[in-house]
Coordinates of C-alpha atoms in Angstrom, one line a residue:
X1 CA 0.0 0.0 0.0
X2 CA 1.2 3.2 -0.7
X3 CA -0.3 6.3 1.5
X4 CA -1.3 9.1 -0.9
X5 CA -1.4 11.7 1.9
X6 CA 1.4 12.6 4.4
X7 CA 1.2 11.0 7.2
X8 CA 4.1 13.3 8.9
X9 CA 2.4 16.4 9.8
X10 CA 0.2 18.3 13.0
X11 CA 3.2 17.4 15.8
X12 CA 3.7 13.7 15.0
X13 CA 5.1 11.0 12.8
X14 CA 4.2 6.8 12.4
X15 CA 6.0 5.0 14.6
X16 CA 7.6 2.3 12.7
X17 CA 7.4 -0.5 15.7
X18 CA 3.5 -0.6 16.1
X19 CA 0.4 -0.7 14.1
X20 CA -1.3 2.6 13.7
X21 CA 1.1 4.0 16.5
X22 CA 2.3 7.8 16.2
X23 CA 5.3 9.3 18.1
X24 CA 5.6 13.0 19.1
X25 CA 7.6 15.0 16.3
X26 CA 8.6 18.8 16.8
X27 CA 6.9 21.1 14.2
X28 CA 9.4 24.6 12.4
X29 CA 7.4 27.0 10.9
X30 CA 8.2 28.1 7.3
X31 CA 9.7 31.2 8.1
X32 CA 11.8 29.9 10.9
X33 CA 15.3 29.2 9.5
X34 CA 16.4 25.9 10.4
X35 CA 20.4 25.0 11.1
X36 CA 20.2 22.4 8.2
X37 CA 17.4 21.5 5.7
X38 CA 17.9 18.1 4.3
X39 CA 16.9 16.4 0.9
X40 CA 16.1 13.4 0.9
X41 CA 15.7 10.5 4.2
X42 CA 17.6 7.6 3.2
X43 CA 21.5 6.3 3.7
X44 CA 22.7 9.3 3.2
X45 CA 19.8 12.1 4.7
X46 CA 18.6 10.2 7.4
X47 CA 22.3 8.9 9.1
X48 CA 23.3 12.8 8.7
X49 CA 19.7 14.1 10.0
X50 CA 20.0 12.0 13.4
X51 CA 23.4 12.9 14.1
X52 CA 22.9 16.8 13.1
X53 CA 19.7 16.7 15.8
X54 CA 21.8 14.6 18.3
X55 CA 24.6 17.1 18.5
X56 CA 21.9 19.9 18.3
X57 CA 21.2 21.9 15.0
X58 CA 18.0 22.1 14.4
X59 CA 16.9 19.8 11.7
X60 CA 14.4 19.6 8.6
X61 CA 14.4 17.1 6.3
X62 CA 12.2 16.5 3.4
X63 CA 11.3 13.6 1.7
X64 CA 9.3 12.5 -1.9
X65 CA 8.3 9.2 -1.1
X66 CA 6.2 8.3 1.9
X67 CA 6.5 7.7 5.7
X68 CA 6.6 3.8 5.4
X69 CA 4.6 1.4 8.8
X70 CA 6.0 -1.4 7.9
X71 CA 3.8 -3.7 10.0
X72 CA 0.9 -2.5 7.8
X73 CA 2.6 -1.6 4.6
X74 CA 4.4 -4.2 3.5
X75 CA 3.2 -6.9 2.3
X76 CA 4.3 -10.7 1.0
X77 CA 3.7 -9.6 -2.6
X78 CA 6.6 -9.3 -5.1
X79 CA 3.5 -7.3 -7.4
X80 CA 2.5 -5.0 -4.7
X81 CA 5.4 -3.8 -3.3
X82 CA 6.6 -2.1 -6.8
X83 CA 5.8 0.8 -5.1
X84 CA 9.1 1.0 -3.0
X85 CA 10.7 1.9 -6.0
X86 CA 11.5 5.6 -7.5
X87 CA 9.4 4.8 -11.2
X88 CA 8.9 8.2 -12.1
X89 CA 9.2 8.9 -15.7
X90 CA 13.1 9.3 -16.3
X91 CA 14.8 8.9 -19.6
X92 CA 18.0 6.3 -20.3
X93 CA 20.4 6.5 -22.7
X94 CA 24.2 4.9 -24.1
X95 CA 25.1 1.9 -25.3
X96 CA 24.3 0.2 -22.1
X97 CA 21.6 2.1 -21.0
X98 CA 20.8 1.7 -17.3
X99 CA 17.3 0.1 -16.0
X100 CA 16.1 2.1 -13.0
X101 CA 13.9 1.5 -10.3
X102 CA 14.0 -1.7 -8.0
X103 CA 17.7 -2.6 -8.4
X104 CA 19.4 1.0 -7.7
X105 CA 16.5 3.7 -6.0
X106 CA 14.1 4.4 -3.5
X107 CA 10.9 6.7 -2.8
X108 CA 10.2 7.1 0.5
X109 CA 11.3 7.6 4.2
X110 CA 14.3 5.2 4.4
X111 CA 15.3 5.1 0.6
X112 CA 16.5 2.4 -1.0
X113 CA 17.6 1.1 2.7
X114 CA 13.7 0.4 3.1
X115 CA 14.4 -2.5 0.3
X116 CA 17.9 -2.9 0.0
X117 CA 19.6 -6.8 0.3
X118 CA 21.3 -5.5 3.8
X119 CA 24.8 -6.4 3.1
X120 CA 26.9 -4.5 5.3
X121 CA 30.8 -4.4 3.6
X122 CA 33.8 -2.1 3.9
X123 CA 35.6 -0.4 1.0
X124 CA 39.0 -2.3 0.8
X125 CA 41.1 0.5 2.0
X126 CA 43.4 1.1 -1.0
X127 CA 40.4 1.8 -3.0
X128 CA 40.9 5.3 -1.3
X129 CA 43.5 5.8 -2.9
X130 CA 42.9 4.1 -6.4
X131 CA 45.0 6.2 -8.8
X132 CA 47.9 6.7 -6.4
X133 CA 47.9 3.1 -5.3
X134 CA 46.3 1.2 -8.0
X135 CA 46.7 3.2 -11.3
X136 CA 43.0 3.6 -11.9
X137 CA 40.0 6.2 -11.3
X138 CA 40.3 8.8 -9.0
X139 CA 41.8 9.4 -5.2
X140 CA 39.2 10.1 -2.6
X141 CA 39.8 12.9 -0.4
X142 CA 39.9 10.9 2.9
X143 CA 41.7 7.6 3.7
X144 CA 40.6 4.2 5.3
X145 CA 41.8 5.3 8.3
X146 CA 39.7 8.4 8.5
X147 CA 36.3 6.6 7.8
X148 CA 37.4 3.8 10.0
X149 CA 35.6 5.0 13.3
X150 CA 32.1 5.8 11.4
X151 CA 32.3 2.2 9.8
X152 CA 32.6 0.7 12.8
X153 CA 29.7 3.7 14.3
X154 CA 27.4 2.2 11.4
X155 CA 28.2 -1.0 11.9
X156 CA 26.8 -0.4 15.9
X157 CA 23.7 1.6 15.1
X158 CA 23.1 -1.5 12.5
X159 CA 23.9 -4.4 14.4
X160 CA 25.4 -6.2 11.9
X161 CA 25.7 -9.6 11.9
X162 CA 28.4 -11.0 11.3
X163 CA 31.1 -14.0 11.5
X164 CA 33.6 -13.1 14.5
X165 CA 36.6 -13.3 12.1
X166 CA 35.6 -11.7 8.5
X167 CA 38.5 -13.0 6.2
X168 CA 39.2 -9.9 4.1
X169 CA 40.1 -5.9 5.1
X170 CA 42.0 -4.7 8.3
X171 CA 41.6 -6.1 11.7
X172 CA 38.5 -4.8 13.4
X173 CA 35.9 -5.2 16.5
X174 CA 33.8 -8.2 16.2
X175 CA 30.3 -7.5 14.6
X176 CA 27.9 -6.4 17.0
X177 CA 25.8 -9.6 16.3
X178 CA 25.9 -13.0 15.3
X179 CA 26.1 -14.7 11.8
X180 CA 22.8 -15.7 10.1
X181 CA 23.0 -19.9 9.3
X182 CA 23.3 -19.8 5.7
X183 CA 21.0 -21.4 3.5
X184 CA 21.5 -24.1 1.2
X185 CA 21.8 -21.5 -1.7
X186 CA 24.9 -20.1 0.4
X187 CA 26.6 -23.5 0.8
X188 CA 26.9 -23.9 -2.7
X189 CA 29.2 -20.9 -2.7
X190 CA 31.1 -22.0 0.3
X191 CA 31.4 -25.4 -1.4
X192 CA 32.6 -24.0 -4.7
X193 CA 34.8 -21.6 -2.7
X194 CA 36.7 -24.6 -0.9
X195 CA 36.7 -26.4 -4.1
X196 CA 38.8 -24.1 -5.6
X197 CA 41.0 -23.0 -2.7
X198 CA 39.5 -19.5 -2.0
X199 CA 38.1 -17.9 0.4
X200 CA 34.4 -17.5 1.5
X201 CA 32.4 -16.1 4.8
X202 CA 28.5 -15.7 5.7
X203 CA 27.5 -12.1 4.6
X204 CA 27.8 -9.6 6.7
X205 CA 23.9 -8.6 6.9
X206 CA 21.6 -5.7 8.8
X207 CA 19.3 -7.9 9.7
X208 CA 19.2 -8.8 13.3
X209 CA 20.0 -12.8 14.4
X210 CA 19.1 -12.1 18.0
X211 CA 15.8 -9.9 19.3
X212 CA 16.7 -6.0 19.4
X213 CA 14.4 -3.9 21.6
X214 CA 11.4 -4.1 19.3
X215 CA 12.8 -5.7 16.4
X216 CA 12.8 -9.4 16.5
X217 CA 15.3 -11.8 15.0
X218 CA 14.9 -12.3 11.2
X219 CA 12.3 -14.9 10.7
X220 CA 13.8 -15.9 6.6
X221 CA 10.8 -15.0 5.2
X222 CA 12.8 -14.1 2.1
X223 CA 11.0 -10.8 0.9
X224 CA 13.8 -8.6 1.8
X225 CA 14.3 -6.9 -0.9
X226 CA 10.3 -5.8 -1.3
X227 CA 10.2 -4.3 2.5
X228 CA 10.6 -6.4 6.0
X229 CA 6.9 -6.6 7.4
X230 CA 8.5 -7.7 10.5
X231 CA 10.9 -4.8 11.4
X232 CA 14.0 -7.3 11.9
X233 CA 16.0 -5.5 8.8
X234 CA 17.7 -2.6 10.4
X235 CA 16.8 0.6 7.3
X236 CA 17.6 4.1 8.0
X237 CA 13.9 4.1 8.4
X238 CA 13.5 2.1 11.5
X239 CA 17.2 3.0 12.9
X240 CA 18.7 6.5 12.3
X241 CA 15.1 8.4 11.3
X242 CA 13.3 7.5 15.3
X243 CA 16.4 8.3 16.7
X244 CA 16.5 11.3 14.9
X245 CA 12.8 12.2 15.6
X246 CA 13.5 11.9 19.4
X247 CA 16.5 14.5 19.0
X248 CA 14.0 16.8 17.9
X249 CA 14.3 17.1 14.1
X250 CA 11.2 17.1 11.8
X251 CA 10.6 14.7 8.3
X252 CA 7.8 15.3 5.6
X253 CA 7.3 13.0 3.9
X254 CA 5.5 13.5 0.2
X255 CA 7.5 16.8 -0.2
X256 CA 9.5 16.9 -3.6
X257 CA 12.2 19.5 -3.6
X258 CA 12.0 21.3 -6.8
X259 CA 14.4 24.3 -6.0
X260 CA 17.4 25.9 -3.9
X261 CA 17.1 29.3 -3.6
X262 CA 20.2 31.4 -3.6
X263 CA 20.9 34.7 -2.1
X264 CA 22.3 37.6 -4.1
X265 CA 25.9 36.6 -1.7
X266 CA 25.4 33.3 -3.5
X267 CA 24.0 31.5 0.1
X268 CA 21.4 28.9 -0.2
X269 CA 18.3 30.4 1.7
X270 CA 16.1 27.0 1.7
X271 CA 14.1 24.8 -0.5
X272 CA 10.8 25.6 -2.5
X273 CA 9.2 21.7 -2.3
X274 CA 5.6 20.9 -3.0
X275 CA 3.5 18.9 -0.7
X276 CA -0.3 18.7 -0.8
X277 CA -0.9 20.5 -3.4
X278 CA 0.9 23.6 -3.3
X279 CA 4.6 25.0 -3.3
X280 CA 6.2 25.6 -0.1
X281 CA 9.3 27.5 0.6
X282 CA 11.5 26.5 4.0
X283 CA 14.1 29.2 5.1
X284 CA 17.4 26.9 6.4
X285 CA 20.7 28.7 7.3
X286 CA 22.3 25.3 5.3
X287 CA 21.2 23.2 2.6
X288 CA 22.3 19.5 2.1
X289 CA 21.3 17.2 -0.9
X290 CA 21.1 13.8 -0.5
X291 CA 18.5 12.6 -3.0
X292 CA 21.4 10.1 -4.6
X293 CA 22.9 9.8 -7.6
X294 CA 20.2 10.8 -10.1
X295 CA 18.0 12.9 -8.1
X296 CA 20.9 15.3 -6.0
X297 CA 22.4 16.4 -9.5
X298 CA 19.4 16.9 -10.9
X299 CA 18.0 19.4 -8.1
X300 CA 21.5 21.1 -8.6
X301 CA 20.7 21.4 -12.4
X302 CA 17.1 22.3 -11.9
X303 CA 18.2 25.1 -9.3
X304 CA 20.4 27.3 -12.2
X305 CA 19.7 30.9 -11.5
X306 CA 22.1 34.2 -13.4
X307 CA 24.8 33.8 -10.4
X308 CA 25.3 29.9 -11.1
X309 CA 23.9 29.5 -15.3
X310 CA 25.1 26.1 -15.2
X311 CA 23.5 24.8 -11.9
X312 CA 24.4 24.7 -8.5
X313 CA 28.2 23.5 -7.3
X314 CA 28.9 23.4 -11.0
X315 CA 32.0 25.9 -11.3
X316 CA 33.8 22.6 -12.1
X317 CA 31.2 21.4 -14.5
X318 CA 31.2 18.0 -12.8
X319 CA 27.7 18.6 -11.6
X320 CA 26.2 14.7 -13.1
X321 CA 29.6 13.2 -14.5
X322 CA 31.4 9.7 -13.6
X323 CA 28.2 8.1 -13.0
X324 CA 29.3 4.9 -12.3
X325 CA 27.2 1.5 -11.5
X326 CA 27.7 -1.9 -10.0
X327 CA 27.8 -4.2 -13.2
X328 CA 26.0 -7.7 -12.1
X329 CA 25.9 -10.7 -14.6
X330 CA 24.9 -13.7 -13.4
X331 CA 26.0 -17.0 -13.8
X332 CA 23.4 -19.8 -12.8
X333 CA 23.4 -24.0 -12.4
X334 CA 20.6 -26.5 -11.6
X335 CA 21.6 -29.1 -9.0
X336 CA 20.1 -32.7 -8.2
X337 CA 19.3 -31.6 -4.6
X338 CA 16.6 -29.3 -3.7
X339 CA 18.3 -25.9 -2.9
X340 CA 14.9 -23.8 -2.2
X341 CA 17.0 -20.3 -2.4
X342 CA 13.8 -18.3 -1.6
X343 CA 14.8 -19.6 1.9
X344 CA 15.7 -15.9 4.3
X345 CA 18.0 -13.3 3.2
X346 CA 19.1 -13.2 -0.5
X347 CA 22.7 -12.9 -0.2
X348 CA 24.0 -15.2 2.7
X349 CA 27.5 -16.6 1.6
X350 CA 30.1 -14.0 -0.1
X351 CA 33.7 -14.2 -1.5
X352 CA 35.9 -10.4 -1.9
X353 CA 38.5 -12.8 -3.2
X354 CA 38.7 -10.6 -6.5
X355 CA 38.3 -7.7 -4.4
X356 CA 41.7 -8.6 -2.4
X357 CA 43.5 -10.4 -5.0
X358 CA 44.8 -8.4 -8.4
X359 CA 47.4 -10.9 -9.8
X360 CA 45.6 -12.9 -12.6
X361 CA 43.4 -10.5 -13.8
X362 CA 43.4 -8.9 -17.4
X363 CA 41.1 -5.8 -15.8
X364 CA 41.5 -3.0 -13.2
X365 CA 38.7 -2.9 -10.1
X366 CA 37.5 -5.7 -8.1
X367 CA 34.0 -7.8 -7.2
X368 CA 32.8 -9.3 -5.0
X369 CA 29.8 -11.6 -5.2
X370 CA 26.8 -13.5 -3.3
X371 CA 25.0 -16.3 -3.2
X372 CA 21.4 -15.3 -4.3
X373 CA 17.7 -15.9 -3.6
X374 CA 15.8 -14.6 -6.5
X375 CA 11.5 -14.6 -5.7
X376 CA 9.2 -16.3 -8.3
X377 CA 8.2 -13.2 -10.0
X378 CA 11.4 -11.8 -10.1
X379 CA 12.8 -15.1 -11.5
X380 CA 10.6 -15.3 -14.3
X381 CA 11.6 -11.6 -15.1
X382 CA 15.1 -12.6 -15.7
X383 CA 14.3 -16.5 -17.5
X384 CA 12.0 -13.9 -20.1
X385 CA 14.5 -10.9 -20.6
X386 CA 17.6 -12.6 -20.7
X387 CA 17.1 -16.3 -22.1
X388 CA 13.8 -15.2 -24.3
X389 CA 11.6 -18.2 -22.6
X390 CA 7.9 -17.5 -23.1
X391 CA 4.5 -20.1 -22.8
X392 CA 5.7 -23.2 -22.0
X393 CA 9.5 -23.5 -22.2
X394 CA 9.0 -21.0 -19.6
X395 CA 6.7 -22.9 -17.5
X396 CA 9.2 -25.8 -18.3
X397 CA 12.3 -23.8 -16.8
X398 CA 10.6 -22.4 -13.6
X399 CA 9.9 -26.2 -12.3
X400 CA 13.4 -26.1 -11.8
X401 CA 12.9 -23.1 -9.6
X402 CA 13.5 -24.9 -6.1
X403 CA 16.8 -26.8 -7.8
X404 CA 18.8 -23.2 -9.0
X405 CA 21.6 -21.9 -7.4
X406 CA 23.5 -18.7 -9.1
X407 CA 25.8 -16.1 -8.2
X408 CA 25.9 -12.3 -9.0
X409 CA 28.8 -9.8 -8.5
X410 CA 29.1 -6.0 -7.7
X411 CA 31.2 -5.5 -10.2
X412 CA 33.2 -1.8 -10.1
X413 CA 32.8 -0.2 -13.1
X414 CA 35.2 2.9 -14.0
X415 CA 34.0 6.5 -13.6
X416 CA 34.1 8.0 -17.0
X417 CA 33.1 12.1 -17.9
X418 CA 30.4 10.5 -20.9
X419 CA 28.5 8.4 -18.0
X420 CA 26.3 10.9 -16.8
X421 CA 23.1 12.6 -15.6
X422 CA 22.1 15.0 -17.0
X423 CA 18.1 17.3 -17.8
X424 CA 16.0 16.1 -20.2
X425 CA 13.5 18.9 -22.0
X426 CA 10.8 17.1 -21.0
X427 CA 9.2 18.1 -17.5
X428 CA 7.3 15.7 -14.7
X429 CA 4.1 15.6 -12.9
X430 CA 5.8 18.8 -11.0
X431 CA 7.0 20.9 -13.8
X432 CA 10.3 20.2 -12.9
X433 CA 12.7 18.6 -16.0
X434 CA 13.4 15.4 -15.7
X435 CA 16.7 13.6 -15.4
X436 CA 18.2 11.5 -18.6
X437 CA 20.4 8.7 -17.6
X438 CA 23.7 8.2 -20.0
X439 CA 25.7 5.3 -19.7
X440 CA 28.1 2.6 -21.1
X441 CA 30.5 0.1 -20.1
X442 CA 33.8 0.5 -21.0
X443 CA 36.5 -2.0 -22.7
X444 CA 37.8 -2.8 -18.5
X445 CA 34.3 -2.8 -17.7
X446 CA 33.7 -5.6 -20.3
X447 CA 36.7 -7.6 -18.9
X448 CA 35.8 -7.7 -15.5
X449 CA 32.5 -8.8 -16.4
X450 CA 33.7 -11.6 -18.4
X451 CA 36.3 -12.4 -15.3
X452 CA 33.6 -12.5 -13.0
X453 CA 31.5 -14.9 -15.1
X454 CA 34.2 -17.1 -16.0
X455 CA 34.9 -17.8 -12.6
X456 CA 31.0 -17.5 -11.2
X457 CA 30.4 -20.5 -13.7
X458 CA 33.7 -22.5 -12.7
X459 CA 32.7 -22.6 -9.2
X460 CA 29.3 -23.9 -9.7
X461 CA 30.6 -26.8 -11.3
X462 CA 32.9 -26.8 -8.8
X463 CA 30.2 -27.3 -6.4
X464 CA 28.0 -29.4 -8.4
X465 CA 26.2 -27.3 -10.4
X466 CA 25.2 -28.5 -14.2
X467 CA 23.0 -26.8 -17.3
X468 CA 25.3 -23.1 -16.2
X469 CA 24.3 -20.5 -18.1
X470 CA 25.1 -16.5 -17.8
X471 CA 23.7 -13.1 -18.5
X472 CA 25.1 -9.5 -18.8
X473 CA 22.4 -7.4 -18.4
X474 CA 21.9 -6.7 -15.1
X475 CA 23.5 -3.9 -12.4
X476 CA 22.9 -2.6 -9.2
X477 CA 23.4 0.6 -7.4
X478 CA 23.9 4.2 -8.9
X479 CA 27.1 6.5 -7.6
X480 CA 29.4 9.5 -8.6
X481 CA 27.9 12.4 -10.3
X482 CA 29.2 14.8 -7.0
X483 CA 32.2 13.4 -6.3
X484 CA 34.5 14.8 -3.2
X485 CA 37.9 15.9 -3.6
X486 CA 41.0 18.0 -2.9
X487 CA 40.6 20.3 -5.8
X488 CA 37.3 22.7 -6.3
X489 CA 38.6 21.8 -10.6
X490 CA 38.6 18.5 -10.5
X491 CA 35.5 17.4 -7.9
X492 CA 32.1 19.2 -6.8
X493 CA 32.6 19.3 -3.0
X494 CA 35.2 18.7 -0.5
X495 CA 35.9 16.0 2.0
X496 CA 33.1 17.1 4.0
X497 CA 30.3 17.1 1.4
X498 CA 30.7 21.1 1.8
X499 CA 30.5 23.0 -2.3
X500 CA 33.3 24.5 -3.6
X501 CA 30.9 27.3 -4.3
X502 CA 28.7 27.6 -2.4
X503 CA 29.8 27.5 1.6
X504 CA 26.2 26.6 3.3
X505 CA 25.5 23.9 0.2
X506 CA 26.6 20.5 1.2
X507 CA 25.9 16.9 -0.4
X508 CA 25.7 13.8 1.5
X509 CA 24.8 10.4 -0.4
X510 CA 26.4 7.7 -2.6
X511 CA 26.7 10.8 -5.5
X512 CA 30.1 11.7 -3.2
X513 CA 31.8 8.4 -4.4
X514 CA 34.8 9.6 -6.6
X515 CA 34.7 5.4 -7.3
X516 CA 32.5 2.9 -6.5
X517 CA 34.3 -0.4 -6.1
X518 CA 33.2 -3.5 -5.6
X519 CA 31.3 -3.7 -2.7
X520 CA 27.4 -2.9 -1.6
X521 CA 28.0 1.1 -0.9
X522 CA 25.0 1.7 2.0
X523 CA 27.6 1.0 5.2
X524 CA 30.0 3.7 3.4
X525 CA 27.3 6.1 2.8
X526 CA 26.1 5.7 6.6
X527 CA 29.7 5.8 7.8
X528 CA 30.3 9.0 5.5
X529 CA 27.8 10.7 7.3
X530 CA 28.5 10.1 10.5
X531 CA 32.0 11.8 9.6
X532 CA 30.2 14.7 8.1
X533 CA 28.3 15.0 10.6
X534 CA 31.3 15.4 13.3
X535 CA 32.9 17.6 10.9
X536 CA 29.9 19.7 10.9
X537 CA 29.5 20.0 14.2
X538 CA 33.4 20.8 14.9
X539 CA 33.2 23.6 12.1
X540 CA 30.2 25.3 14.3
X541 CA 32.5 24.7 17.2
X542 CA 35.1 26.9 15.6
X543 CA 32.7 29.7 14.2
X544 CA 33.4 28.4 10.9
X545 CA 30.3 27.8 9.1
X546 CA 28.5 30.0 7.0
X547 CA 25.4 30.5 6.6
X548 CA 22.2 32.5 4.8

């Protein structure tokens, strides 16, 4: 179900941990400026909104989507739940173009967190440094080190569980809970993994294995990735956004930012956003975007006024470049046994073997890949688009349903000036000019693929696995198009998310990424933000913030 009015309004918000419950939320008025006004509620807006409140700024955030109650909204319906997904009319282009909606973005408090497949992972700590250490992409502006603490933050506020000694990355703390059994769909890749001498552990996962105050432990019921009707998946809906609500800030939800205004100094003075029915303005002494990938360079790009022609933050003209994606071909097997992989989380067993290992490959980057647990509907989906079955050869191929086991990567993919997002002439339900989505893979982007399959398909024979076959169609996650850097020529904002150009505009999402490698990005986007956050607050601390 997918409510139609806001439910956020008149002093209170749902609470997320009982049925038609409500918990108190403080009300700003319009014409109060407030310390930051945030776009956008999920990884990247929500971590930042709870932590801004916590240390005291007073705190706005706005939101497209709706206010989710998950006991009463989601349902155990791959059909119905659709409506997580950001399917507003947006236009694709390239030689790869990109498909959007369940795979890589999210409308709603919580963002694509309220659907995502919960695997919690660290960036392998020389991908910070990627040019300067590896030769490729781009340096981030920080180091392993620095992110470090707000990894491990996240990783609390989570409660990830986890094995007690994850085989790849730095030494760290133990995860805050236990590993999830993995399914039969998982031993397959542990199998395959031993077969051929590498290594393999149960997924690091943000689902709880153990009760958590009203959260109970995850129950399997497989439907992860279409909302958790039982509140045991740990979003930045039912985590960072109560916690944030009982710091004091405030969330609408249904409220589409359409516009920054700027100041004649060239300060951001708030947000014009439209919520039931009518255009709203809210003064805020900062702005931060955090709509992700697509949607926080095209508010930038939509907000061009005579100071800034070419959009917000754009002095660089990076404003929507180096889009990058996760590339995911799959590689799948039948097997005599019955596997059942629609049995709990989707991605229980992983290997970052390719992540940690770069002798014997023919490509720059890394993946990693999972064990997976497609649904029925979502199965079919991929039998029809990528093998053609229709009628009765597919009827034929999903009888084998319960005996499949497969494996797909997240594949790093380069960051490259012609992948981009950029405005379409065309305008939306709002007025507002849509985004157009240009992508393609590149010759390294093409190798790694054909790496990961290679070796996908060798380990399911390895474990057993017969009748493999592989498709190339498929990717996950969206990132870049802000990136963060040293130099206001060569990157949007700096290591705080703050613009180059504009000193109370700052960015906080997955759009920061100068490169994505090969891992799930939601813990770094989380762990970002809690740095920003700290930064934030020690700026203030120092009179050094500036404001409308």
């Amino acid at each position: 179900m997918s409510p139609e009015t806001p439910r956020a309004k008149d002093g209170r918000a749902p609470d997320v941990f009982s049925r038609g419950g409500w918990t108190p939320m403080r009300d700003y008025a319009l014409s109060e400026p407030v310390d930051f006004l945030i776009v956008g509620a999920g990884a990247g807006g929500a971590t930042l909104g709870c932590r801004l409140a916590e240390n005291g700024f007073s705190v706005v955030i706005l939101e497209a989507g709706p206010f989710w109650r998950p006991l009463e909204d989601f349902a155990s319906d791959e059909l119905a739940q659709q409506t997580l997904f950001w399917t507003d009319d947006r236009l694709i282009a390239g030689d790869d173009p990109i498909a959007l909606g369940g795979n890589n973005s999210g409308r709603g408090v919580g963002g694509s967190t309220v659907h995502y497949s919960m695997i919690a992972l660290r960036f392998r700590p020389e991908w910070f440094k990627c040019r300067s250490q590896l030769g490729y992409g781009f340096d981030w502006p920080i180091t392993y080190d620095d992110l470090a603490p707000y990894y491990e933050e996240a990783e609390e506020a989570l409660k990830v569980a986890g094995p007690v000694n994850y085989p790849w990355g730095p030494p760290r703390r133990r995860y805050p809970y236990r590993p999830h059994e993995v399914n039969a769909a998982g031993l397959v890749l542990a199998r395959g993994a031993e077969k051929l001498g590498v290594g393999w552990a149960a997924t690091p996962l943000t689902t709880v294995s153990a009760p958590r105050g009203k959260s109970p432990p995850c129950v399997y019921r497989g439907f992860c990735n279409y909302g958790c009707s039982t509140n045991a998946k740990q979003s930045a809906l039912t985590v960072w956004i109560p916690r944030a609500l009982r710091a004091g800030a405030q969330v609408r939800d249904l409220a589409m930012a359409g516009r920054i205004d700027i100041d004649p100094r060239g300060r951001a003075t708030g947000v014009e956003y439209f919520r039931e029915g009518a255009w709203r303005f809210q003064h805020a002494r900062n702005v931060v975007v955090a709509g992700y990938a697509i949607e926080t360079p095209r508010l930038l790009l939509n907000s061009a006024c005579p100071l800034f022609p070419k959009g917000l933050a754009n002095s660089s003209g990076l404003v929507g470049t180096h889009l990058t994606t996760h590339a995911g071909p799959g590689a799948w097997a039948t097997f005599d046994e019955a596997i059942r992989w629609y049995k709990g989380p989707p991605n229980m067993a992983v290997t970052e073997h390719w992540n940690y290992t770069d002798q014997g490959k023919d490509f720059v980057g890394g993946y990693a890949f999972m064990s997976q647990g497609p649904l029925p509907m979502a199965w079919a989906q991929t039998l029809a688009t990528t093998r053609g079955l229709w009628g009765a050869a597919l009827r034929d191929e999903m009888r084998k349903y319960n005996h499949m086991a497969g494996f797909v990567p997240v594949g790093e993919t380069e960051p490259r000036a012609q992948n981009c997002v950029t405005l379409a002439d065309d305008v939306d339900q709002y007025g507002l000019r849509i985004p157009k989505v240009i992508f393609s893979y590149s010759e390294n982007d093409k190798r790694l693929q054909r790496h990961a399959v290679a070796f996908m398909s060798e380990m399911l024979a390895a474990a057993g696995g017969y009748d493999i076959w592989t498709n190339f169609k498929d990717t996950s996650h969206l990132l870049g198009t802000c990136r963060m850097g040293d130099d206001p020529t060569t990157s949007v904002v700096d290591a705080d998310g703050r613009s180059w150009d504009i000193p109370n505009l700052w960015i906080c999402d997955g759009s920061l990424f100068p490169t994505c490698g090969g891992v799930n990005p939601s813990l770094t986007i989380q762990a970002l933000a809690c740095r920003i956050a700290d930064r934030i607050s020690r700026l203030a601390a120092t009179g050094s913030l500036a404001s409308a």
